[in-house]
């Protein structure tokens, strides 16, 4: 399989990349967008329910932690997109990793079945985040993580409408344009998807 740095990839307007010859493995790399979005929303609501009923955290604190989780997600989204998905592929292993996790999306931006991590990976990520936040912040995890996970669901939604639909005539238009600039104009700019906030902060506004 040939790998190229995303900046060298010309986006194709149709078609899909076959990543695995094995049909089962290949199917596991794809998902309908509604599956991970629903998984994350249900997970988030379940955690919030637990925060209110079992962890018995005060409501104001749940609110603050939830909003903090949301904000931290937008930062994580920015950093992962900028430094992991667009890492410099200076070794064949890095190039291969980069292509599989993100280059393929830059080459086939309209392949709707590859706009989110497949469900099994999504579930593993959710459980990994739960373990990590429980370890790092104890009971506060049940209010912080739902904010973070809702941010992730929001990101998936914005990302999907950017690639699957024409520019919307509502509040999402700004985000639609922002991410389209990242794909079709400057791949070293506009790394935020669910918000352009960190592009302002770190000077990568297009
Ligand atoms: Zn990208
Ligand atoms: Zn995209």
Coordinates of C-alpha atoms and ligand atoms in Angstrom, one line a residue:
X1 CA 0.0 0.0 0.0
X2 CA 1.3 3.4 -0.9
X3 CA 1.4 6.1 1.8
X4 CA 1.7 9.8 1.4
X5 CA 1.9 12.7 3.7
X6 CA -1.6 14.4 3.9
X7 CA -0.1 17.6 2.5
X8 CA 0.8 15.7 -0.6
X9 CA -2.6 13.9 -0.9
X10 CA -5.1 15.2 -3.4
X11 CA -8.6 14.7 -2.1
X12 CA -10.7 12.4 -4.2
X13 CA -14.3 13.2 -4.5
X14 CA -15.6 9.7 -4.5
X15 CA -14.5 6.2 -3.9
X16 CA -13.0 4.4 -0.9
X17 CA -9.7 3.0 0.2
X18 CA -9.4 -0.7 0.9
X19 CA -7.2 -1.0 4.0
X20 CA -7.5 -4.7 4.6
X21 CA -7.9 -7.5 2.0
X22 CA -9.6 -9.6 4.7
X23 CA -13.3 -8.6 4.4
X24 CA -14.0 -8.9 8.1
X25 CA -11.1 -6.7 9.1
X26 CA -12.0 -4.3 6.4
X27 CA -15.6 -4.1 7.7
X28 CA -14.3 -3.5 11.2
X29 CA -12.6 -0.3 10.0
X30 CA -16.0 1.2 9.0
X31 CA -19.0 2.4 10.8
X32 CA -22.3 4.2 10.3
X33 CA -21.8 7.6 12.0
X34 CA -25.0 7.1 14.2
X35 CA -23.5 4.2 16.0
X36 CA -20.5 5.9 17.8
X37 CA -22.5 9.1 18.3
X38 CA -25.3 7.3 20.0
X39 CA -22.8 5.2 22.0
X40 CA -21.1 8.3 23.3
X41 CA -24.3 10.1 24.1
X42 CA -25.7 7.1 26.1
X43 CA -22.4 6.7 27.9
X44 CA -22.4 10.4 28.8
X45 CA -25.9 10.3 30.1
X46 CA -25.2 7.2 32.1
X47 CA -22.2 8.7 33.7
X48 CA -24.1 11.9 34.6
X49 CA -26.9 9.8 36.1
X50 CA -24.3 8.0 38.2
X51 CA -22.7 11.4 39.2
X52 CA -26.1 12.7 40.5
X53 CA -27.3 9.5 42.2
X54 CA -24.3 7.5 43.3
X55 CA -21.4 9.9 43.5
X56 CA -23.8 12.4 45.0
X57 CA -21.7 15.4 43.9
X58 CA -23.4 18.8 44.3
X59 CA -25.2 19.9 41.1
X60 CA -23.1 23.1 40.7
X61 CA -19.9 21.0 40.8
X62 CA -21.3 18.6 38.3
X63 CA -22.1 21.6 36.0
X64 CA -18.6 23.0 36.4
X65 CA -16.9 19.7 35.8
X66 CA -19.1 18.9 32.8
X67 CA -18.2 22.3 31.2
X68 CA -14.5 21.7 32.0
X69 CA -14.7 18.3 30.3
X70 CA -16.2 19.9 27.2
X71 CA -13.5 22.5 27.1
X72 CA -10.7 20.0 27.7
X73 CA -12.2 17.9 24.8
X74 CA -11.9 20.8 22.4
X75 CA -8.2 21.2 23.4
X76 CA -7.6 17.4 23.1
X77 CA -9.3 17.4 19.7
X78 CA -7.0 20.2 18.5
X79 CA -3.8 18.7 19.8
X80 CA -4.5 15.1 18.6
X81 CA -5.5 16.4 15.1
X82 CA -2.5 18.7 14.9
X83 CA 0.3 16.5 16.4
X84 CA -0.9 12.9 16.1
X85 CA -3.0 12.8 12.9
X86 CA -0.7 15.2 11.1
X87 CA 2.6 13.9 12.6
X88 CA 5.5 14.2 10.3
X89 CA 5.8 10.8 8.5
X90 CA 9.7 10.7 8.5
X91 CA 9.9 7.0 9.0
X92 CA 7.9 4.3 7.1
X93 CA 6.2 3.2 10.3
X94 CA 5.1 6.7 11.1
X95 CA 3.9 7.2 7.5
X96 CA 1.9 4.0 7.7
X97 CA 0.3 4.9 11.0
X98 CA -0.4 8.4 9.8
X99 CA -2.1 7.2 6.6
X100 CA -4.3 4.6 8.4
X101 CA -5.5 7.0 11.1
X102 CA -5.9 10.2 9.1
X103 CA -4.3 10.3 5.7
X104 CA -7.0 8.0 4.3
X105 CA -9.6 10.5 5.5
X106 CA -7.7 13.3 3.7
X107 CA -7.5 11.2 0.5
X108 CA -11.2 10.1 0.6
X109 CA -12.9 12.9 2.7
X110 CA -16.3 11.9 1.4
X111 CA -16.2 8.3 2.4
X112 CA -19.0 8.5 5.0
X113 CA -18.2 5.1 6.6
X114 CA -14.8 6.3 7.7
X115 CA -15.7 9.6 9.5
X116 CA -15.5 8.0 12.9
X117 CA -13.5 5.4 14.7
X118 CA -15.2 2.0 14.3
X119 CA -17.5 1.0 17.3
X120 CA -15.1 -1.5 18.9
X121 CA -12.3 1.1 19.0
X122 CA -14.8 3.7 20.2
X123 CA -15.9 1.5 23.0
X124 CA -12.3 0.8 24.0
X125 CA -11.5 4.5 23.9
X126 CA -14.5 5.2 26.1
X127 CA -13.5 2.6 28.7
X128 CA -9.9 3.7 28.6
X129 CA -10.9 7.3 29.3
X130 CA -13.1 6.1 32.2
X131 CA -10.2 4.2 33.7
X132 CA -7.8 7.1 33.2
X133 CA -10.1 9.8 34.6
X134 CA -11.2 7.6 37.6
X135 CA -7.6 7.1 38.4
X136 CA -6.7 10.8 38.0
X137 CA -9.7 12.5 39.6
X138 CA -11.8 9.8 41.5
X139 CA -15.5 10.6 41.7
X140 CA -15.1 13.8 39.7
X141 CA -14.6 11.6 36.7
X142 CA -18.4 10.9 36.6
X143 CA -19.1 14.6 35.9
X144 CA -16.0 15.5 33.9
X145 CA -16.0 12.6 31.5
X146 CA -19.6 13.1 30.3
X147 CA -18.6 16.7 29.2
X148 CA -15.5 15.3 27.4
X149 CA -17.5 12.6 25.8
X150 CA -20.3 15.0 24.7
X151 CA -17.6 17.1 23.1
X152 CA -16.5 14.0 21.2
X153 CA -20.1 13.3 20.0
X154 CA -20.4 17.0 19.0
X155 CA -17.1 16.7 17.1
X156 CA -18.3 13.6 15.2
X157 CA -21.6 15.3 14.3
X158 CA -19.9 18.5 13.0
X159 CA -17.3 16.4 11.1
X160 CA -20.1 14.3 9.5
X161 CA -22.2 17.2 8.3
X162 CA -19.1 18.9 6.9
X163 CA -18.3 15.9 4.7
X164 CA -21.8 14.6 4.0
X165 CA -23.8 17.7 3.3
X166 CA -23.7 21.1 1.5
X167 CA -22.9 24.1 3.8
X168 CA -25.8 24.4 6.3
X169 CA -27.6 27.7 6.6
X170 CA -27.3 27.9 10.3
X171 CA -24.9 28.2 13.2
X172 CA -22.9 25.2 11.9
X173 CA -21.9 27.0 8.7
X174 CA -18.9 28.6 10.4
X175 CA -17.6 25.1 11.4
X176 CA -18.4 23.7 8.0
X177 CA -16.3 26.3 6.3
X178 CA -13.5 26.0 8.9
X179 CA -13.0 22.3 8.5
X180 CA -13.4 22.5 4.7
X181 CA -10.5 25.0 4.6
X182 CA -8.4 22.4 6.5
X183 CA -9.2 19.8 3.8
X184 CA -9.3 21.8 0.6
X185 CA -7.0 24.8 1.2
X186 CA -4.5 24.6 4.0
X187 CA -3.9 21.3 5.7
X188 CA -1.5 23.0 8.2
X189 CA -4.3 25.3 9.5
X190 CA -7.7 25.0 11.1
X191 CA -7.2 21.9 13.2
X192 CA -10.2 22.5 15.4
X193 CA -13.3 20.8 14.2
X194 CA -16.0 21.3 16.9
X195 CA -14.7 24.8 17.5
X196 CA -12.1 27.2 16.1
X197 CA -11.1 28.3 19.7
X198 CA -7.7 26.7 19.9
X199 CA -6.8 27.8 16.3
X200 CA -7.1 31.4 17.6
X201 CA -5.1 30.5 20.7
X202 CA -2.2 28.8 18.9
X203 CA -2.2 30.9 15.8
X204 CA -3.4 28.4 13.2
X205 CA -6.4 30.3 12.1
X206 CA -6.6 30.3 8.3
Ligands
LIG1 ZN1 -6.6 16.6 9.1
LIG2 ZN1 -12.5 15.9 7.8

